[in-house]
Coordinates of C-alpha atoms in Angstrom, one line a residue:
Chain P
X1 CA 22.7 -16.6 18.4
X2 CA 19.3 -16.6 16.7
X3 CA 17.5 -13.4 15.8
X4 CA 13.9 -12.8 14.6
X5 CA 13.6 -9.9 12.1
X6 CA 10.2 -8.4 11.5
X7 CA 8.9 -6.0 8.9
X8 CA 5.5 -5.2 7.5
X9 CA 6.9 -6.5 4.1
X10 CA 10.1 -6.5 2.2
X11 CA 11.8 -3.3 3.5
X12 CA 13.3 -5.1 6.5
X13 CA 15.5 -7.0 4.0
X14 CA 17.8 -4.0 4.0
X15 CA 18.4 -4.6 7.7
X16 CA 19.0 -8.3 7.0
X17 CA 21.6 -7.2 4.5
X18 CA 23.5 -5.3 7.2
X19 CA 23.3 -8.2 9.6
X20 CA 24.6 -10.6 6.9
X21 CA 27.4 -8.4 5.9
X22 CA 28.7 -8.4 9.4
X23 CA 27.8 -12.1 10.0
X24 CA 26.4 -11.1 13.3
X25 CA 24.1 -14.0 13.8
X26 CA 24.1 -17.8 13.3
X27 CA 20.5 -17.8 12.3
X28 CA 18.0 -15.2 11.1
X29 CA 14.2 -15.9 11.0
X30 CA 12.6 -13.2 8.9
X31 CA 8.9 -12.5 9.0
X32 CA 7.1 -10.1 6.6
X33 CA 3.5 -9.3 7.2
X34 CA 3.0 -9.2 3.4
X35 CA -0.8 -9.9 3.7
X36 CA -1.3 -6.5 5.4
X37 CA 1.5 -4.4 4.1
X38 CA 2.0 -1.4 4.2
X39 CA 1.9 -0.2 7.8
X40 CA 3.1 3.3 7.1
X41 CA -0.4 4.6 6.1
X42 CA -2.2 2.9 9.0
X43 CA -3.1 4.1 12.4
X44 CA -1.4 3.5 15.8
X45 CA -3.8 0.8 17.2
X46 CA -3.7 -1.2 14.0
X47 CA 0.1 -1.1 13.9
X48 CA 0.3 -2.2 17.6
X49 CA -2.1 -5.1 17.0
X50 CA -0.3 -6.3 13.9
X51 CA 3.1 -6.0 15.6
X52 CA 2.0 -8.0 18.6
X53 CA 0.8 -10.7 16.2
X54 CA 4.2 -10.8 14.6
X55 CA 5.8 -11.3 18.0
X56 CA 3.3 -14.1 18.5
X57 CA 4.5 -15.7 15.3
X58 CA 8.1 -15.7 16.5
X59 CA 7.1 -17.5 19.8
X60 CA 8.0 -21.1 18.7
X61 CA 11.4 -20.3 17.2
X62 CA 13.4 -20.1 20.5
X63 CA 14.9 -16.7 19.5
X64 CA 17.6 -14.8 21.5
X65 CA 16.5 -11.4 20.3
X66 CA 13.9 -9.7 18.0
X67 CA 14.7 -6.8 15.7
X68 CA 11.8 -4.7 14.5
X69 CA 13.2 -3.8 11.1
X70 CA 10.3 -1.5 10.3
X71 CA 10.4 2.2 11.3
X72 CA 6.6 2.4 11.5
X73 CA 6.3 -0.5 13.9
X74 CA 9.3 0.7 15.9
X75 CA 7.7 4.2 16.2
X76 CA 4.3 3.0 17.4
X77 CA 4.6 -0.4 19.0
X78 CA 8.0 -0.8 20.6
X79 CA 6.9 -0.3 24.2
X80 CA 3.9 -2.7 23.7
X81 CA 6.2 -5.3 22.2
X82 CA 8.7 -5.0 25.0
X83 CA 6.0 -5.3 27.6
X84 CA 5.0 -8.8 26.5
X85 CA 8.3 -10.1 25.3
X86 CA 10.7 -12.3 27.4
X87 CA 13.6 -11.5 25.1
X88 CA 15.1 -8.2 24.0
X89 CA 13.2 -6.3 21.3
X90 CA 15.2 -3.8 19.4
X91 CA 13.6 -1.2 17.1
X92 CA 15.3 0.9 14.5
X93 CA 14.6 4.4 15.9
X94 CA 16.9 4.4 18.9
X95 CA 19.8 3.0 16.8
X96 CA 19.1 5.6 14.1
X97 CA 19.2 8.4 16.6
X98 CA 22.4 7.0 18.2
X99 CA 24.0 6.6 14.8
X100 CA 23.1 10.2 14.0
X101 CA 24.7 11.5 17.2
X102 CA 27.9 9.5 16.5
X103 CA 28.1 10.7 12.9
X104 CA 26.9 14.3 13.1
X105 CA 28.6 16.0 16.1
X106 CA 27.6 19.6 15.3
X107 CA 24.2 20.0 17.0
X108 CA 23.5 23.0 14.8
X109 CA 23.5 20.7 11.7
X110 CA 20.4 20.5 9.5
X111 CA 19.0 17.1 10.0
X112 CA 16.2 15.8 7.7
X113 CA 14.1 12.8 8.8
X114 CA 12.2 11.0 6.0
X115 CA 9.7 8.2 6.7
X116 CA 6.1 7.0 6.3
X117 CA 3.2 9.1 7.3
X118 CA 2.8 7.0 10.5
X119 CA 6.5 7.2 11.4
X120 CA 6.7 11.0 10.9
X121 CA 3.3 11.4 12.6
X122 CA 4.6 9.7 15.7
X123 CA 7.4 12.4 16.1
X124 CA 9.6 9.7 17.7
X125 CA 12.7 10.7 15.8
X126 CA 12.1 14.3 16.3
X127 CA 11.6 14.0 20.1
X128 CA 14.7 11.8 20.5
X129 CA 16.9 14.0 18.3
X130 CA 15.8 17.1 20.2
X131 CA 16.7 15.3 23.5
X132 CA 20.2 14.7 22.0
X133 CA 20.5 18.5 21.5
X134 CA 19.8 18.8 17.8
X135 CA 18.2 22.1 17.0
X136 CA 17.5 22.1 13.3
X137 CA 15.2 19.3 12.4
X138 CA 12.9 18.8 9.4
X139 CA 10.6 15.8 9.2
X140 CA 8.8 14.9 5.9
X141 CA 6.5 12.0 5.3
X142 CA 7.5 10.6 1.9
X143 CA 5.0 7.9 1.5
X144 CA 5.4 7.4 -2.2
X145 CA 9.0 6.2 -1.9
X146 CA 7.7 2.9 -0.5
X147 CA 5.5 1.9 -3.5
X148 CA 8.0 3.3 -5.9
X149 CA 10.7 0.9 -4.5
X150 CA 8.2 -1.9 -4.3
X151 CA 7.5 -1.3 -8.0
X152 CA 11.2 -2.0 -8.6
X153 CA 12.0 1.6 -9.5
X154 CA 15.3 2.7 -8.1
X155 CA 16.2 5.6 -10.5
X156 CA 14.8 7.6 -13.4
X157 CA 12.0 10.1 -13.9
X158 CA 9.3 8.6 -11.6
X159 CA 11.7 8.6 -8.6
X160 CA 13.2 12.0 -9.6
X161 CA 9.8 13.7 -9.7
X162 CA 8.8 12.1 -6.4
X163 CA 12.1 13.5 -4.9
X164 CA 11.3 16.9 -6.3
X165 CA 7.7 16.7 -5.0
X166 CA 8.8 16.1 -1.4
X167 CA 12.3 17.7 -1.2
X168 CA 12.4 20.6 -3.7
X169 CA 12.3 23.4 -1.2
X170 CA 15.1 22.0 1.0
X171 CA 18.5 23.6 1.3
X172 CA 21.7 22.9 3.1
X173 CA 20.8 19.5 4.6
X174 CA 23.7 18.0 6.4
X175 CA 22.3 14.6 7.1
X176 CA 19.2 12.6 6.2
X177 CA 17.8 9.8 8.4
X178 CA 16.4 7.2 6.1
X179 CA 13.5 6.5 8.5
X180 CA 12.0 3.7 6.5
X181 CA 13.7 0.4 5.7
X182 CA 12.7 0.7 2.0
X183 CA 14.7 3.9 1.6
X184 CA 18.3 2.4 1.7
X185 CA 17.4 1.1 -1.8
X186 CA 17.3 4.7 -3.1
X187 CA 19.9 6.0 -0.6
X188 CA 22.3 7.3 -3.3
X189 CA 19.4 9.1 -5.2
X190 CA 18.1 10.8 -2.0
X191 CA 21.6 11.8 -0.9
X192 CA 22.5 13.1 -4.4
X193 CA 19.3 15.1 -4.7
X194 CA 20.1 16.8 -1.4
X195 CA 23.6 17.7 -2.6
X196 CA 25.5 14.6 -1.4
X197 CA 24.6 14.8 2.3
X198 CA 25.4 12.1 4.9
X199 CA 22.8 9.3 5.3
X200 CA 21.8 7.3 8.3
X201 CA 20.7 3.8 7.4
X202 CA 18.6 1.7 9.8
X203 CA 20.5 -1.6 9.1
X204 CA 23.9 -0.2 9.7
X205 CA 22.6 1.7 12.7
X206 CA 21.3 -1.6 14.2
X207 CA 24.7 -3.2 13.7
X208 CA 26.4 -0.3 15.5
X209 CA 23.8 -0.3 18.2
X210 CA 24.2 -4.0 19.0
X211 CA 28.0 -3.5 19.3
X212 CA 27.8 -0.2 21.3
X213 CA 24.8 -0.8 23.5
X214 CA 24.6 -4.5 23.8
X215 CA 28.3 -5.4 23.5
X216 CA 27.2 -7.7 20.8
X217 CA 29.8 -8.2 18.1
X218 CA 30.0 -11.8 17.1
X219 CA 31.2 -13.0 13.7
X220 CA 29.9 -16.4 12.6
X221 CA 31.2 -18.3 9.6
X222 CA 27.8 -18.2 8.0
X223 CA 24.3 -17.1 8.7
X224 CA 21.3 -19.3 8.0
X225 CA 18.3 -17.3 6.9
X226 CA 14.7 -18.5 6.7
X227 CA 12.0 -16.4 5.3
X228 CA 8.3 -16.4 6.3
X229 CA 5.5 -14.2 5.2
X230 CA 1.8 -13.9 6.0
X231 CA 1.1 -14.4 2.3
X232 CA 3.1 -15.3 -0.7
X233 CA 6.5 -16.2 0.9
X234 CA 7.8 -17.2 -2.5
X235 CA 7.5 -13.6 -3.7
X236 CA 9.4 -12.4 -0.6
X237 CA 12.1 -15.0 -1.2
X238 CA 12.5 -13.9 -4.8
X239 CA 13.0 -10.3 -3.7
X240 CA 15.4 -11.5 -1.0
X241 CA 17.5 -13.3 -3.6
X242 CA 17.5 -10.2 -5.8
X243 CA 18.4 -7.8 -3.1
X244 CA 20.8 -9.9 -1.0
X245 CA 22.3 -12.0 -3.7
X246 CA 25.5 -13.8 -2.7
X247 CA 25.0 -12.9 0.9
X248 CA 22.4 -15.7 1.1
X249 CA 23.8 -19.3 1.3
X250 CA 21.0 -21.1 -0.5
Chain A
X1 CA -33.6 -0.1 -1.4
X2 CA -30.4 -0.4 0.6
X3 CA -27.0 -1.2 -0.9
X4 CA -23.8 -2.2 0.7
X5 CA -20.7 -0.9 -1.1
X6 CA -17.4 -2.5 -0.4
X7 CA -13.9 -1.5 -1.3
X8 CA -10.4 -2.2 0.1
X9 CA -10.2 1.5 1.0
X10 CA -11.3 4.8 -0.4
X11 CA -11.3 4.0 -4.2
X12 CA -14.9 2.7 -4.0
X13 CA -16.0 6.3 -3.2
X14 CA -15.9 6.9 -7.0
X15 CA -18.6 4.3 -7.4
X16 CA -20.6 5.8 -4.6
X17 CA -20.3 9.1 -6.5
X18 CA -22.0 7.6 -9.5
X19 CA -24.8 6.0 -7.4
X20 CA -25.4 9.3 -5.6
X21 CA -25.5 11.3 -8.9
X22 CA -28.3 9.0 -10.0
X23 CA -30.0 8.8 -6.6
X24 CA -30.3 5.1 -7.3
X25 CA -30.7 4.0 -3.7
X26 CA -32.4 5.1 -0.5
X27 CA -29.4 4.1 1.6
X28 CA -25.8 3.2 1.1
X29 CA -23.7 1.4 3.7
X30 CA -20.0 1.9 2.7
X31 CA -17.3 -0.4 4.1
X32 CA -13.6 0.2 3.5
X33 CA -11.1 -2.3 4.7
X34 CA -8.6 0.5 5.4
X35 CA -6.7 -1.6 8.0
X36 CA -5.5 -3.9 5.2
X37 CA -5.6 -1.8 2.1
X38 CA -4.3 -2.1 -0.6
X39 CA -5.6 -5.4 -2.0
X40 CA -4.1 -4.9 -5.5
X41 CA -0.6 -6.1 -4.6
X42 CA -1.9 -9.1 -2.6
X43 CA -2.6 -12.7 -3.7
X44 CA -5.8 -14.4 -4.6
X45 CA -6.4 -16.3 -1.4
X46 CA -5.8 -13.3 0.8
X47 CA -8.2 -11.2 -1.4
X48 CA -10.9 -13.9 -1.2
X49 CA -10.5 -14.2 2.6
X50 CA -10.7 -10.4 3.2
X51 CA -13.6 -10.0 0.8
X52 CA -15.6 -12.8 2.6
X53 CA -15.0 -11.0 5.9
X54 CA -16.3 -7.8 4.3
X55 CA -19.5 -9.6 3.3
X56 CA -19.7 -10.9 6.9
X57 CA -19.5 -7.2 8.1
X58 CA -22.6 -6.4 6.0
X59 CA -24.6 -9.2 7.5
X60 CA -26.6 -7.2 10.1
X61 CA -27.6 -4.4 7.8
X62 CA -30.5 -6.0 6.1
X63 CA -29.2 -5.1 2.6
X64 CA -31.0 -5.7 -0.7
X65 CA -27.8 -5.8 -2.8
X66 CA -24.0 -5.7 -2.4
X67 CA -21.7 -3.9 -4.8
X68 CA -18.0 -4.8 -4.8
X69 CA -16.6 -1.4 -5.7
X70 CA -13.1 -2.8 -6.0
X71 CA -11.8 -4.3 -9.2
X72 CA -9.2 -6.4 -7.4
X73 CA -11.9 -8.1 -5.2
X74 CA -14.3 -8.4 -8.1
X75 CA -11.6 -10.1 -10.2
X76 CA -10.6 -12.6 -7.6
X77 CA -13.5 -13.1 -5.2
X78 CA -16.8 -12.6 -6.9
X79 CA -17.7 -16.3 -7.3
X80 CA -16.8 -17.0 -3.7
X81 CA -18.9 -14.1 -2.5
X82 CA -21.9 -15.1 -4.6
X83 CA -21.7 -18.6 -3.3
X84 CA -22.2 -17.6 0.3
X85 CA -24.5 -14.6 -0.2
X86 CA -28.3 -14.6 0.0
X87 CA -28.6 -11.3 -1.9
X88 CA -27.2 -10.3 -5.3
X89 CA -23.5 -9.4 -5.3
X90 CA -22.4 -7.2 -8.2
X91 CA -18.8 -6.7 -9.1
X92 CA -17.3 -4.0 -11.3
X93 CA -15.8 -6.2 -14.0
X94 CA -18.9 -7.5 -15.8
X95 CA -20.4 -3.9 -15.8
X96 CA -17.2 -2.6 -17.2
X97 CA -17.0 -5.1 -20.0
X98 CA -20.7 -4.4 -20.8
X99 CA -20.2 -0.7 -20.8
X100 CA -17.2 -1.2 -23.2
X101 CA -19.3 -3.3 -25.6
X102 CA -22.0 -0.6 -25.6
X103 CA -19.6 2.3 -26.1
X104 CA -17.0 0.7 -28.5
X105 CA -18.8 -1.1 -31.2
X106 CA -15.9 -1.7 -33.6
X107 CA -14.4 -5.0 -32.4
X108 CA -11.0 -4.1 -34.0
X109 CA -10.6 -1.1 -31.7
X110 CA -7.5 -0.9 -29.5
X111 CA -8.7 -1.4 -25.9
X112 CA -6.4 -0.7 -23.0
X113 CA -7.1 -2.2 -19.6
X114 CA -5.4 -0.6 -16.6
X115 CA -5.6 -2.0 -13.1
X116 CA -3.7 -3.2 -10.1
X117 CA -1.2 -6.1 -10.4
X118 CA -3.8 -8.5 -9.0
X119 CA -6.6 -7.3 -11.3
X120 CA -4.5 -7.5 -14.4
X121 CA -2.9 -10.8 -13.3
X122 CA -6.4 -12.3 -13.0
X123 CA -6.9 -11.7 -16.8
X124 CA -10.7 -11.3 -16.0
X125 CA -11.2 -8.2 -18.2
X126 CA -9.1 -9.8 -21.0
X127 CA -11.0 -13.0 -21.0
X128 CA -14.4 -11.4 -21.0
X129 CA -13.5 -8.8 -23.6
X130 CA -12.2 -11.5 -25.9
X131 CA -15.4 -13.4 -25.5
X132 CA -17.2 -10.2 -26.5
X133 CA -15.2 -10.3 -29.8
X134 CA -12.5 -7.7 -29.1
X135 CA -9.3 -8.6 -30.8
X136 CA -6.8 -5.9 -29.9
X137 CA -6.4 -5.8 -26.1
X138 CA -3.5 -4.5 -24.0
X139 CA -3.5 -4.9 -20.3
X140 CA -1.0 -3.0 -18.1
X141 CA -0.7 -3.1 -14.3
X142 CA -0.3 0.5 -13.2
X143 CA 0.1 -0.1 -9.4
X144 CA 1.6 3.3 -8.6
X145 CA -1.5 5.2 -9.7
X146 CA -3.2 4.0 -6.5
X147 CA -0.7 5.4 -3.9
X148 CA -0.3 8.6 -6.1
X149 CA -4.1 9.2 -5.8
X150 CA -4.0 8.3 -2.1
X151 CA -1.3 10.9 -1.7
X152 CA -3.7 13.4 -3.0
X153 CA -1.8 13.9 -6.3
X154 CA -4.2 14.3 -9.2
X155 CA -1.9 16.2 -11.7
X156 CA 1.6 17.5 -12.2
X157 CA 5.1 16.0 -12.6
X158 CA 4.7 12.9 -10.3
X159 CA 1.6 11.7 -12.1
X160 CA 3.0 12.7 -15.5
X161 CA 6.2 10.7 -15.0
X162 CA 4.1 7.7 -13.8
X163 CA 1.9 8.0 -16.9
X164 CA 5.0 8.0 -19.1
X165 CA 6.5 5.1 -17.1
X166 CA 3.6 2.8 -17.9
X167 CA 2.1 4.2 -21.1
X168 CA 4.9 5.8 -23.1
X169 CA 5.0 3.1 -25.8
X170 CA 1.3 3.0 -26.5
X171 CA -0.2 4.3 -29.7
X172 CA -3.7 4.6 -31.2
X173 CA -5.6 3.6 -28.1
X174 CA -9.4 3.9 -28.7
X175 CA -10.7 3.2 -25.2
X176 CA -9.2 2.7 -21.8
X177 CA -11.0 0.7 -19.1
X178 CA -10.2 2.3 -15.7
X179 CA -10.0 -1.1 -14.0
X180 CA -9.4 0.3 -10.5
X181 CA -11.8 2.5 -8.6
X182 CA -9.0 5.0 -7.8
X183 CA -8.4 5.7 -11.5
X184 CA -11.5 7.9 -12.2
X185 CA -9.8 10.5 -10.0
X186 CA -7.1 10.8 -12.7
X187 CA -9.5 10.0 -15.6
X188 CA -8.8 13.2 -17.5
X189 CA -5.1 12.9 -17.2
X190 CA -5.1 9.2 -18.4
X191 CA -7.3 10.0 -21.3
X192 CA -5.4 13.1 -22.3
X193 CA -2.1 11.2 -22.1
X194 CA -3.5 8.7 -24.5
X195 CA -4.6 11.3 -27.0
X196 CA -8.1 11.9 -25.7
X197 CA -9.4 8.4 -25.9
X198 CA -12.8 7.2 -24.4
X199 CA -12.8 6.0 -20.8
X200 CA -14.8 3.3 -19.1
X201 CA -15.5 4.2 -15.5
X202 CA -16.5 1.4 -13.0
X203 CA -19.1 3.6 -11.2
X204 CA -20.9 4.7 -14.3
X205 CA -20.7 1.2 -15.7
X206 CA -22.4 -0.1 -12.5
X207 CA -25.3 2.4 -12.9
X208 CA -25.8 1.3 -16.5
X209 CA -25.5 -2.4 -15.6
X210 CA -28.1 -2.1 -12.8
X211 CA -30.5 -0.5 -15.4
X212 CA -29.8 -2.8 -18.2
X213 CA -29.3 -6.2 -16.5
X214 CA -31.3 -5.8 -13.3
X215 CA -34.0 -3.4 -14.6
X216 CA -33.1 -1.3 -11.6
X217 CA -33.6 2.4 -12.3
X218 CA -35.0 4.0 -9.2
X219 CA -34.7 7.7 -8.3
X220 CA -35.0 8.6 -4.7
X221 CA -35.3 12.1 -3.3
X222 CA -32.1 11.6 -1.3
X223 CA -29.6 8.9 -0.4
X224 CA -28.5 8.4 3.1
X225 CA -24.8 7.3 3.3
X226 CA -23.1 5.8 6.3
X227 CA -19.4 5.1 6.2
X228 CA -17.6 2.3 8.0
X229 CA -13.9 1.3 7.9
X230 CA -11.8 -1.4 9.5
X231 CA -9.6 1.4 10.9
X232 CA -9.8 5.2 11.1
X233 CA -13.3 5.7 9.8
X234 CA -12.8 9.5 10.4
X235 CA -10.1 9.6 7.7
X236 CA -12.4 7.8 5.3
X237 CA -15.2 10.2 6.1
X238 CA -12.9 13.2 5.5
X239 CA -12.0 11.8 2.1
X240 CA -15.6 11.2 1.3
X241 CA -16.5 14.8 2.1
X242 CA -13.7 16.0 -0.1
X243 CA -14.5 13.8 -3.1
X244 CA -18.3 13.7 -2.9
X245 CA -18.9 17.2 -1.5
X246 CA -22.5 18.4 -1.9
X247 CA -23.7 14.9 -3.0
X248 CA -23.6 14.0 0.7
X249 CA -26.5 15.2 2.8
X250 CA -24.7 15.6 6.1

């Protein structure tokens, strides 16, 4: 089985990590639109246009499935992508919502959704979580977390002051949905800042979703991963080596 | 006289501010490539390609001059832009270096250059300042300042921790070149953090450069400004209204 994984840049590597840990696929083709990253501050039409172009990029790879490992693209472009695709296209929002419903059974729990401006602005998580029966939802765009992670900062004063900037007023959060694929890299810090609450991680949610909703639960000996980027693929590969380490074969 | 002002996004508005304060032009056409912002983390070829497309955008406006109000584009694409343009193209780097040489006469002064990763990586300021005879240069990419300013943060803990993150070790800085058109919005904070040192501001440097090098020193009754953007021009216009206030006529 061959999967295409798309993200605006490097964030989707956290989803690749989950796929590699489970050895779910024989082959992963990763495409990061690094020449136009980030998507999270851009508007709906731009995000749709760029996402459709990414799908076009995957066309010659004879894929079985495409994963949109970017919350912003999933929030704004998933219907448009599905409309033109001959193979299944899975975003990260439905899996995240499903993972939340499996993890947090008390519908009166306080659920916090963090994401880019575009993801939070789409209200996609909010709408789906409400449909699931959750009553106490808070959504906060935490745009600075993305460049902070891209700057290689995963702890310390800069991150702590950004956490305080966005989350200072919050109390009694039971679970936080990491609604941006960059955020798993600061998962512990976000959870700790919120008093040790449960986290929902897009990558792990995708794995669970493939098993539960698509009955897809393979286990291959190894996964071949090839990285592409709309600019500077070498830089993307370096980050992949740093973040994924021994999970990569090469 | 009609000028085109180009930036990857909203940073170039600080240059427009300087032009408006001096009423240097009858008309300003501003173009922000907001659909692909930021440029500062992208590579040379991408920056050149995008900058050439911006020049193409200006083609039908019958301009007298184009100002590249983006340090990253000036650092990487100025020669390519000049090669294809029939009218003068002015970047912000030469004016910044000239302003530095007029302001800081002691060549043993400690000069700090701040900019995006791409601007600092180009070593354009460094090379030109060395040619001017400056001996003590420090260049630091301070990428997070851009998203912090874009997030509307101009003071407080987030900015202070970013200042400390990048500049903590520095001592006895005499002047700082604000090598990114976002940075004038946190000019006071940068200067104060460095003990109250002199700042070189791209917009003011451009005004001076036009007077000194192009003998251009007009003063019109008013300047008409029109804003264009590759996405969401309304958002750009809102920021312009906020930053430029009463300098705008409409």
